[in-house]
PDB file of C-alpha atoms in Angstrom:
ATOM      1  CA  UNK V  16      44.459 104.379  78.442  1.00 53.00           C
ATOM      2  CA  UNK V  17      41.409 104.545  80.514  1.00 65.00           C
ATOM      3  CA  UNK V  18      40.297 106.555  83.740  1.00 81.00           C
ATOM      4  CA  UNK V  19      42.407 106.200  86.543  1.00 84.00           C
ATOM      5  CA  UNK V  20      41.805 103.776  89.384  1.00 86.00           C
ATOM      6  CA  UNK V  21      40.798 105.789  92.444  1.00 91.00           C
ATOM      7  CA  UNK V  22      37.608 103.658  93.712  1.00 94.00           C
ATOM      8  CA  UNK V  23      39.664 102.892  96.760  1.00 95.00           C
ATOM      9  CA  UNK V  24      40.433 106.310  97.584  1.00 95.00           C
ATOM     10  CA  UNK V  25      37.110 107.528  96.888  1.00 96.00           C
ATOM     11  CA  UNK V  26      35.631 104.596  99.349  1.00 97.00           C
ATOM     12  CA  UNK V  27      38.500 105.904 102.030  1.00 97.00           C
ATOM     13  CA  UNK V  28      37.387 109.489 101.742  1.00 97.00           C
ATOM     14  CA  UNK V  29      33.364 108.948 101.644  1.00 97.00           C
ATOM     15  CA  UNK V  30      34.523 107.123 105.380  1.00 97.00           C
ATOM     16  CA  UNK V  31      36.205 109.358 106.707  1.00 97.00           C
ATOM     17  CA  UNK V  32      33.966 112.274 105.734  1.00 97.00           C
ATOM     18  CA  UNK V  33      31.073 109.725 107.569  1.00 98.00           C
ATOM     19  CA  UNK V  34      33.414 109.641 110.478  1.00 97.00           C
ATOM     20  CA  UNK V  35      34.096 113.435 110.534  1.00 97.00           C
ATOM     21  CA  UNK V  36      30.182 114.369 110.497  1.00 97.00           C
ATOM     22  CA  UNK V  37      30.008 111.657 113.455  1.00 97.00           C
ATOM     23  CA  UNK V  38      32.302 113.420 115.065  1.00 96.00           C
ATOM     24  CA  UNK V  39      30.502 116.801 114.950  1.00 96.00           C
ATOM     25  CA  UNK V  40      27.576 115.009 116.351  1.00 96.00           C
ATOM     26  CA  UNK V  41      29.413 113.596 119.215  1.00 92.00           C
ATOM     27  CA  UNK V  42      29.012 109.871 117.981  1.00 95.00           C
ATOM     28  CA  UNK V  43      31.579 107.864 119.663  1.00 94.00           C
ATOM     29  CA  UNK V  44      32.251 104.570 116.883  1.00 95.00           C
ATOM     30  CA  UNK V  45      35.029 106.677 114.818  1.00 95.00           C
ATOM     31  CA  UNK V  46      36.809 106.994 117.982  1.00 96.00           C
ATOM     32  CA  UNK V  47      40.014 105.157 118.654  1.00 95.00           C
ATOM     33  CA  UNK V  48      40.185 103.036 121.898  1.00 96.00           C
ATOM     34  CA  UNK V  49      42.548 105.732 123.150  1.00 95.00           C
ATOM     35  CA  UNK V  50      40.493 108.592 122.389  1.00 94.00           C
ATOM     36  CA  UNK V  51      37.397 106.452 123.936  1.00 95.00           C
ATOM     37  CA  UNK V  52      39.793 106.196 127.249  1.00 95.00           C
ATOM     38  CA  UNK V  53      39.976 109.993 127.510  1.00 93.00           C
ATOM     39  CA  UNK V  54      36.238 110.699 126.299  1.00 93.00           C
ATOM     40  CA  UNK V  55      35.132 108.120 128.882  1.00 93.00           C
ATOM     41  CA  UNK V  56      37.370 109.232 131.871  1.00 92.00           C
ATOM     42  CA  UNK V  57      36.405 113.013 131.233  1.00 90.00           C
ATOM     43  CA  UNK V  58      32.978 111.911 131.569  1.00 90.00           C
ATOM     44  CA  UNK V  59      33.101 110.370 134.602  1.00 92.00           C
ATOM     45  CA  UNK V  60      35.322 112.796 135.931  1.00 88.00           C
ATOM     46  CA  UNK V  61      32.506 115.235 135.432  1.00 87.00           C
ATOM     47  CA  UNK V  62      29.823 113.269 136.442  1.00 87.00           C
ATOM     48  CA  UNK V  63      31.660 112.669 139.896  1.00 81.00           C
ATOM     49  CA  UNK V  64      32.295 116.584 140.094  1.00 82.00           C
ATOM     50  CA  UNK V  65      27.895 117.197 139.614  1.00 82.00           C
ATOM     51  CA  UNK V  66      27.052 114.287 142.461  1.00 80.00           C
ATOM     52  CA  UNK V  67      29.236 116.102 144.510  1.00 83.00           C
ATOM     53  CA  UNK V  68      27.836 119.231 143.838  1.00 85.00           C
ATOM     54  CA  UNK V  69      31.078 121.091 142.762  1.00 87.00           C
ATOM     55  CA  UNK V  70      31.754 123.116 139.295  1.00 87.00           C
ATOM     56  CA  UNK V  71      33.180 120.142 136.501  1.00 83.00           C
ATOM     57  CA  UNK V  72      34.282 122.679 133.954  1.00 85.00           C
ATOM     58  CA  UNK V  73      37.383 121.187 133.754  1.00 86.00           C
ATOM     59  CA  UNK V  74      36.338 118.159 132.622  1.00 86.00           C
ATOM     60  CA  UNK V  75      33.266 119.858 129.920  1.00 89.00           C
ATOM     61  CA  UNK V  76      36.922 121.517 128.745  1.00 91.00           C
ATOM     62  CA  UNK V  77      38.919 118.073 128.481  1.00 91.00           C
ATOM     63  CA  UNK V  78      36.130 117.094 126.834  1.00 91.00           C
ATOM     64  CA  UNK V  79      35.643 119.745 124.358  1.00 93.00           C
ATOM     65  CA  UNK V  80      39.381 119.631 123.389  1.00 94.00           C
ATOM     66  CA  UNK V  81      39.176 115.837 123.126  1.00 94.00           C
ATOM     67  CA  UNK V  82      36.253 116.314 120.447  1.00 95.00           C
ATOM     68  CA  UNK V  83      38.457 119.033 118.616  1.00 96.00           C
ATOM     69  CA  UNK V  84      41.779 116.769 118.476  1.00 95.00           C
ATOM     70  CA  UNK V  85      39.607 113.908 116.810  1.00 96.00           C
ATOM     71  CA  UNK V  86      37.909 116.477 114.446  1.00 97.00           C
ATOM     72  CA  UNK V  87      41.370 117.875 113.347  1.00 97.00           C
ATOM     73  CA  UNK V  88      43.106 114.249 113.160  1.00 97.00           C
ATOM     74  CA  UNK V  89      39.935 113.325 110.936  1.00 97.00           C
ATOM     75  CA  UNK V  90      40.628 116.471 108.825  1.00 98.00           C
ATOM     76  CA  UNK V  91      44.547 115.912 108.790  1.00 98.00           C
ATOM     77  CA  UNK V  92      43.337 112.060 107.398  1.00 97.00           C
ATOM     78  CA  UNK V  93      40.477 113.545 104.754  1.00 98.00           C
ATOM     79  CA  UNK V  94      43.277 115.967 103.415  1.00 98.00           C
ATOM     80  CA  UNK V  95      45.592 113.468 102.891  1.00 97.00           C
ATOM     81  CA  UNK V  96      43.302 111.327 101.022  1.00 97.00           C
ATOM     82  CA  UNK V  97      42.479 114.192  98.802  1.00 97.00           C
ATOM     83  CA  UNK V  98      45.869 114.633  97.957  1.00 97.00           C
ATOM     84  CA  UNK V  99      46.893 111.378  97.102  1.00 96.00           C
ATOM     85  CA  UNK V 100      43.417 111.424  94.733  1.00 96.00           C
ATOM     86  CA  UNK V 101      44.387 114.143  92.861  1.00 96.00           C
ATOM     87  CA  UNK V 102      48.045 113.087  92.715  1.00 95.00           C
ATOM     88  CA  UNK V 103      46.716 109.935  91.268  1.00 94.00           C
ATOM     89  CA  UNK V 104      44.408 111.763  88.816  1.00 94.00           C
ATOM     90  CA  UNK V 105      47.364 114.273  87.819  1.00 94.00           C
ATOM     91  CA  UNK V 106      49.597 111.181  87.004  1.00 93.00           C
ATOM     92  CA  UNK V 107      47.040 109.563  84.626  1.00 92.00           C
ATOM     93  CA  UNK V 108      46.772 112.719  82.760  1.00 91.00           C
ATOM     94  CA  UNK V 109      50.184 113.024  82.171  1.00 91.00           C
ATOM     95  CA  UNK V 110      50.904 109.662  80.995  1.00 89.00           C
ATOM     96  CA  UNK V 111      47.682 110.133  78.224  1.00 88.00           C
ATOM     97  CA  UNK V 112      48.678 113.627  77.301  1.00 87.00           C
ATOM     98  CA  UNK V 113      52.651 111.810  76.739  1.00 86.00           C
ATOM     99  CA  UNK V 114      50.992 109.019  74.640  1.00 83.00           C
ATOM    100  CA  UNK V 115      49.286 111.371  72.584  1.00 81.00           C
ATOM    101  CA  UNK V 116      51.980 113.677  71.837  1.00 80.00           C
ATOM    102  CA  UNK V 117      54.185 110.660  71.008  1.00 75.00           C
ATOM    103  CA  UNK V 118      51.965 109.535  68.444  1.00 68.00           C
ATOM    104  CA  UNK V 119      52.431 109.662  64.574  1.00 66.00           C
ATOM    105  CA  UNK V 120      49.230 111.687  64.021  1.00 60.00           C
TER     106      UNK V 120
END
C-alpha cells in the first residue's frame, strides 16, 4: 500500500492559504461577488462622506469588519481542509498498520 492520495487537498490548501495572505493585504480577487458588493459600496459610501467633508468612520468600520468576515471564512475553509488531510492521512495508516498485523510474518 502506498502513500495516500492527498495532492488535491494539498493544491486546495496552498489556495486558500494564497487567498488568505491576499486578504491581509487587502487584494480584492479572493473575494466573492457578494463580498465585492459590500467592499465596493462601503467604499463609495466613504468616499461620498470625504467630498462632502463629513466624518466616514462608519464606512472605514463596515469596511474593516468586511475584511475580518472574509479573513475568518478563509480560516473556517483552510481548517477544514486540514482536517479532511489529516483524516485522510490517519485512514491510510490504519489500513497499512491492519495489513501488517494480519500478515503471517
Amino acid at each position: 500500500m502506498g502513500k495516500p492520495d492527498t495532492r488535491r487537498l494539498d493544491k486546495a490548501i496552498r489556495l486558500t492559504e494564497r487567498k488568505l495572505e491576499a486578504v491581509r493585504n487587502e487584494e480584492m480577487w479572493p473575494l466573492t461577488s457578494s463580498e465585492r458588493r459590500q467592499v465596493m459600496g462601503a467604499l463609495v459610501g466613504g468616499s461620498y462622506r470625504v467630498l462632502r467633508s463629513k466624518n466616514p468612520g462608519h464606512a472605514e468600520r463596515k469596511l474593516e469588519s468586511m475584511w475580518q468576515s472574509v479573513q475568518t471564512r478563509l480560516i473556517a475553509e483552510l481548517t477544514a481542509l486540514q482536517t479532511e488531510r489529516q483524516r485522510i492521512v490517519n485512514e491510510a495508516a490504519t489500513a497499512k498498520a491492519a495489513k501488517k498485523s494480519s500478515g503471517w510474518w
